[in-house]
Every structure is written in C-alpha cells, then in structure tokens.
Amino acid sequence: MKNRYIDLIEQTFYFPQEGFDVKDGQLDFNGVPLMDLVREYGTPLRISYLPKISSQIQKAKRIFNEAIKENNYDGQYFYSYCTKASHFSFVVEEALKNDIHLETSSAFDINLVENLVAKGKVNTSQFIICNGFKTDQYKANILRLHKNGFNNIIPVLDNKPEINYYQQHLDGQMKIGIRIAADEEPKYEFYTSRLGIRYSDIIDFYKQNIENNPKFELKMLHFFINTGIKDTTYYWSELNKAIKVYIALKKICPSLEYINIGGGLPIRHGLHSDYDYEYMLREVVKAIKTQCDSSEVPVPHIFTEFGSFTVGESGATIFSVLNEKRQNDIEDWYMIDGSLMTTLPDIWGMSQRFILLPLNKWEQDYQKVNIGGLSCDIGDYYNSETHQHQVFLPELDEKEPLYIGFFHTGAYQESISGYGGTKHCLIPAPKVLLINRDEHGNLTKEVFSQEQNPEAMLKILGY
Ligand SMILES: Cc1ncc(COP(=O)(O)O)c(C=O)c1O
C-alpha cells in the first residue's frame, strides 16, 4: 500500500489544482516555490501574493458582466472592496489598480481614504460606501469627505436616528442608502440582524424622512447576510425579500438606482471545495431581473462589497515544525514555531478551517497529528480539516525540519489578532486608566495611554 503524503493528496483531491502544485516533493503556491522563501526568510512567515487580488477582482467583474449581457440586464456592475477584510496599504493599493470602489466600516476608514486621495490612488468620483453603526466621529468624517468633493460617498443608514446627524450638519445634498436588517439564518441566537433597519419600517421611514427632504437623495438599498452568498433556500429567500423591498421603494422613490448585495462570496477553505461562481452570480442577476421585469420596474445597478473573496486567497502563513510530542498511545503533536491563536485567530474564535499543506517532504509517509501552537492556551491547536475531522502530515526525519503552510489566510486574521496594534474594523483601542490608592487610602488616577488615534493605526497598516 502506498502511504506517502503525495499519494494521500492525489487520491483524495483533484491535484494539482489552481494555486497549488508540487515539484520534486515541494509545494508551489501560485507558481512560487515556497521552500525558496523559507530558506531566504525563515519562519514563521506570512506571505501575500499580490497578483491574486487583482485576478479575483477581474474574475468577479467578468462573471457579473457576462451575466448582465446574457440576461439583457439594463444596468451595470460596481465592484467595491470591503476594506475591513484587510486594510493594509499593499492590499488596498493593489485592489485599486482594478477600477474599483471602496466600502468603509468605521471612522478611521475615512482617514484611510483621505490618505489614498493624497497619494493620488483614489479620486473624488469613486464610490465610497459607508457602512456600520456610526459614531459621531465617523459621521463627521463622512461629511468632511462629502464636503471635499466626494459626490459619490453614500452613507448607508444603519438605523433611523443616523439621518438626524446629517440633517443637522450637512451642507448641500448627499446621496444616501438604507441597509435592510436581514433575518439571520435560524442557527443564530437572534432572529434579525442588529445591523440595518427592519424590512417593514423602510417605506415609512423613507416617506417621513427622505421623500420631500432636499438634503438627501436615496440611491442605494443595501442587503447583506452574514452567512454569505450560498446556494441555499435561506439565501435565495432573503435575496428575494430584499428585491421586493427594492421594487416597492423604487415605485415611490425615482432616485433609487443601486442595489448592494454586500460581501460574502466564499473562497476555498479545503482542497475539495470549488465554488461555481458563474452559476451563483448569474442566478443573482437573474433573480433581480426577473422580479423587476414582472413588476415593471427598471433594474438597479448592482454593487458588491467582497472582502474575503478579494484578498483571502492571496495570503498564506508558514510555520516550521519544531518537534514531535507523543502524549499517549494515539495523540501525536507537531509543535510549531508560532501561535495559531494569535496569528490565525479565526481558527480559535470560530473554528475556521484553512487549507493546510506541508511545504516539503511530500514523498515521506504520512501520519495523523495534532498541531500545537506555542502559547500556553489549551485552545491553541489545529486538528481537523473541512473534509475530515483529522489532520495528516508527513512524518518528520533528521534531514531537515518539516514546514507547513495555512493557505488562503489573507482576510481578517491580522486585524482580529491585532497585528502590530491594528484592530478589527479599525475600532481604536480604548484609553487606559490606572487607578490606585495613595498611602492615605485616597484614590489616584493616571492615564497610562490615550485612545488610539487614526495616525497610529494607519502607520501600522503602511499608510
Ligand atoms: C456590510 C458588509 N459588507 C461586506 C462584508 C464583507 O464580507 P466578506 O469578507 O465575507 O466578503 C461584510 C462582512 O462582515 C459586511 O458586514
């Protein structure tokens, strides 16, 4: 019986496959021999293969444009990149080479856009879609960008009171959007998303606050469901509900012309998974077209905000196996030179699986192992994949260490783990206050550090 790692992979999956190949027992990622990188830079190592970002954007644009043509869809497709997936300057600047727009999630994101404007990477005609529950600072930043000529900035109202701030502080007229609070998939503990305005409230809200208000032009209806774009009854029923709201609103709001279906286009987290993007996106376009035609309403232009899809597959995280520990008759641990918990926090936080492959020793026999991170935490481990509840890797030998890579790790991991002090959605670290008692027992207070500011955050991200 063949027991080599390479045989296991070739018998289990179609291999080689897009992005992955093996030459002389060593792994190539998008044509890059990874062992060369390891020899040059050592481990642990986080790599970003930048051309993948552009090719993903071009793929989505091509599929949407083909679907638009096939369906005689009288509207356009707008790709906006959801910056929170990865705010790094090298990611956003690569994405911006592809004639795209941006979606923001918090106050500092607007500082990020301003930095890109100063560098000539973003111009005032681009769409800046502003999502999220907005603090006053975020709202003020949005209005500053609008004042500085961004006519296509669209704050997407997350809640009804949000509009009051703009009403009070806005000079001139601004485009706005409304986010539908989608019903969550039944597996969640809550029924309706905390983000957005309830389906049933949207028409009344429009009539009372926007219809005859010279300050606002309602342009966009926004819809995003947490589970992403999937071929499930739940997804299609939520999408169809959103299209119905669009149609009802369009009938009374002539300025409305964009539907935004958010992010959530899945990426490969296992070698067995391959998504039929053509089918899914064609069905989305068809669903919008069919309903609009039967209601005799012009079709909307379509916006998406793909985050993981844009940047996820460009990333990989490489570790060395430092040693093997056999803790009982059946449990074998490969101890790596880093922490999974702090480098790839979704593994710990949401049981996320990534593509896991060795970089070398593909000709070696394989064995079942647990991967142990360097931190002391019991949760710092990895021992199952998307297609099976176990992990197999080549056996170790004396010749050279085994190197392993987690692939398609390019989205969210740095911000959630707080790389260098950055934060998820760029929500700043709070002010730190030390409270003590002096020798008389009186309270003393000392500010250890101020709340994080945009400059500090953006510096970490390469701006
Ligand atoms: C409003 C909105 N748009 C886009 C995204 C991006 O999702 P993804 O990275 O799955 O494409 C998210 C993710 O939470 C979101 O909340």
mmCIF file of N, CA, C and O in Angstrom, residues 185 223-225 227-241 261 263-264 280-281 284:
data_model
loop_
_atom_site.group_PDB
_atom_site.id
_atom_site.type_symbol
_atom_site.label_atom_id
_atom_site.label_comp_id
_atom_site.label_asym_id
_atom_site.label_seq_id
_atom_site.Cartn_x
_atom_site.Cartn_y
_atom_site.Cartn_z
ATOM 1 N N GLU A 185 -29.876 33.504 9.689
ATOM 2 C CA GLU A 185 -30.116 32.066 9.494
ATOM 3 C C GLU A 185 -30.576 31.476 10.825
ATOM 4 O O GLU A 185 -30.082 31.890 11.884
ATOM 5 N N PHE A 223 -28.108 45.204 1.276
ATOM 6 C CA PHE A 223 -28.576 43.946 1.848
ATOM 7 C C PHE A 223 -27.361 43.053 2.029
ATOM 8 O O PHE A 223 -26.572 42.880 1.116
ATOM 9 N N PHE A 224 -27.143 42.555 3.233
ATOM 10 C CA PHE A 224 -26.008 41.643 3.446
ATOM 11 C C PHE A 224 -26.411 40.607 4.467
ATOM 12 O O PHE A 224 -26.939 40.953 5.524
ATOM 13 N N ILE A 225 -26.181 39.355 4.150
ATOM 14 C CA ILE A 225 -26.439 38.361 5.190
ATOM 15 C C ILE A 225 -25.135 37.667 5.565
ATOM 16 O O ILE A 225 -24.297 37.364 4.728
ATOM 17 N N THR A 227 -24.192 34.837 6.513
ATOM 18 C CA THR A 227 -23.722 33.533 6.037
ATOM 19 C C THR A 227 -23.160 33.613 4.624
ATOM 20 O O THR A 227 -22.602 32.639 4.138
ATOM 21 N N GLY A 228 -23.322 34.770 3.972
ATOM 22 C CA GLY A 228 -22.723 34.942 2.654
ATOM 23 C C GLY A 228 -23.583 34.404 1.523
ATOM 24 O O GLY A 228 -24.705 33.927 1.738
ATOM 25 N N ILE A 229 -23.020 34.498 0.324
ATOM 26 C CA ILE A 229 -23.758 34.120 -0.881
ATOM 27 C C ILE A 229 -23.624 32.612 -1.083
ATOM 28 O O ILE A 229 -22.566 32.118 -1.468
ATOM 29 N N LYS A 230 -24.702 31.916 -0.787
ATOM 30 C CA LYS A 230 -24.651 30.441 -0.842
ATOM 31 C C LYS A 230 -25.888 29.945 -1.546
ATOM 32 O O LYS A 230 -26.951 30.565 -1.423
ATOM 33 N N ASP A 231 -25.755 28.816 -2.191
ATOM 34 C CA ASP A 231 -26.899 28.249 -2.907
ATOM 35 C C ASP A 231 -27.793 27.509 -1.914
ATOM 36 O O ASP A 231 -27.893 26.285 -1.933
ATOM 37 N N THR A 232 -28.443 28.262 -1.038
ATOM 38 C CA THR A 232 -29.333 27.655 -0.045
ATOM 39 C C THR A 232 -30.691 28.338 -0.132
ATOM 40 O O THR A 232 -30.788 29.482 -0.575
ATOM 41 N N THR A 233 -31.705 27.650 0.340
ATOM 42 C CA THR A 233 -33.052 28.223 0.333
ATOM 43 C C THR A 233 -33.055 29.515 1.128
ATOM 44 O O THR A 233 -33.703 30.489 0.761
ATOM 45 N N TYR A 234 -32.316 29.518 2.240
ATOM 46 C CA TYR A 234 -32.261 30.696 3.100
ATOM 47 C C TYR A 234 -31.737 31.894 2.304
ATOM 48 O O TYR A 234 -32.320 32.979 2.315
ATOM 49 N N TYR A 235 -30.616 31.706 1.584
ATOM 50 C CA TYR A 235 -30.047 32.842 0.853
ATOM 51 C C TYR A 235 -31.020 33.351 -0.201
ATOM 52 O O TYR A 235 -31.289 34.551 -0.298
ATOM 53 N N TRP A 236 -31.574 32.438 -0.985
ATOM 54 C CA TRP A 236 -32.451 32.889 -2.088
ATOM 55 C C TRP A 236 -33.704 33.558 -1.529
ATOM 56 O O TRP A 236 -34.194 34.533 -2.098
ATOM 57 N N SER A 237 -34.194 33.050 -0.410
ATOM 58 C CA SER A 237 -35.423 33.674 0.109
ATOM 59 C C SER A 237 -35.115 35.061 0.667
ATOM 60 O O SER A 237 -35.874 36.003 0.469
ATOM 61 N N GLU A 238 -33.944 35.238 1.320
ATOM 62 C CA GLU A 238 -33.585 36.578 1.819
ATOM 63 C C GLU A 238 -33.317 37.532 0.650
ATOM 64 O O GLU A 238 -33.717 38.693 0.697
ATOM 65 N N LEU A 239 -32.639 37.029 -0.373
ATOM 66 C CA LEU A 239 -32.366 37.905 -1.525
ATOM 67 C C LEU A 239 -33.675 38.350 -2.168
ATOM 68 O O LEU A 239 -33.873 39.532 -2.474
ATOM 69 N N ASN A 240 -34.586 37.406 -2.333
ATOM 70 C CA ASN A 240 -35.871 37.758 -2.969
ATOM 71 C C ASN A 240 -36.662 38.749 -2.130
ATOM 72 O O ASN A 240 -37.315 39.645 -2.673
ATOM 73 N N LYS A 241 -36.560 38.619 -0.802
ATOM 74 C CA LYS A 241 -37.239 39.593 0.066
ATOM 75 C C LYS A 241 -36.642 40.988 -0.163
ATOM 76 O O LYS A 241 -37.353 41.983 -0.255
ATOM 77 N N ILE A 261 -25.502 44.083 -2.746
ATOM 78 C CA ILE A 261 -25.720 42.767 -2.134
ATOM 79 C C ILE A 261 -24.595 42.381 -1.167
ATOM 80 O O ILE A 261 -24.476 41.233 -0.760
ATOM 81 N N GLY A 263 -21.072 41.569 0.857
ATOM 82 C CA GLY A 263 -19.946 40.667 0.603
ATOM 83 C C GLY A 263 -20.402 39.227 0.711
ATOM 84 O O GLY A 263 -21.542 38.902 0.410
ATOM 85 N N GLY A 264 -19.476 38.384 1.149
ATOM 86 C CA GLY A 264 -19.867 37.011 1.433
ATOM 87 C C GLY A 264 -19.693 36.029 0.293
ATOM 88 O O GLY A 264 -20.223 34.917 0.363
ATOM 89 N N MET A 280 -23.734 30.923 -9.343
ATOM 90 C CA MET A 280 -24.303 31.718 -8.244
ATOM 91 C C MET A 280 -24.590 33.154 -8.676
ATOM 92 O O MET A 280 -25.671 33.691 -8.439
ATOM 93 N N LEU A 281 -23.594 33.763 -9.317
ATOM 94 C CA LEU A 281 -23.740 35.187 -9.628
ATOM 95 C C LEU A 281 -24.727 35.394 -10.776
ATOM 96 O O LEU A 281 -25.472 36.373 -10.804
ATOM 97 N N VAL A 284 -28.052 35.368 -9.206
ATOM 98 C CA VAL A 284 -28.343 36.630 -8.508
ATOM 99 C C VAL A 284 -28.867 37.653 -9.520
ATOM 100 O O VAL A 284 -29.910 38.292 -9.315
#
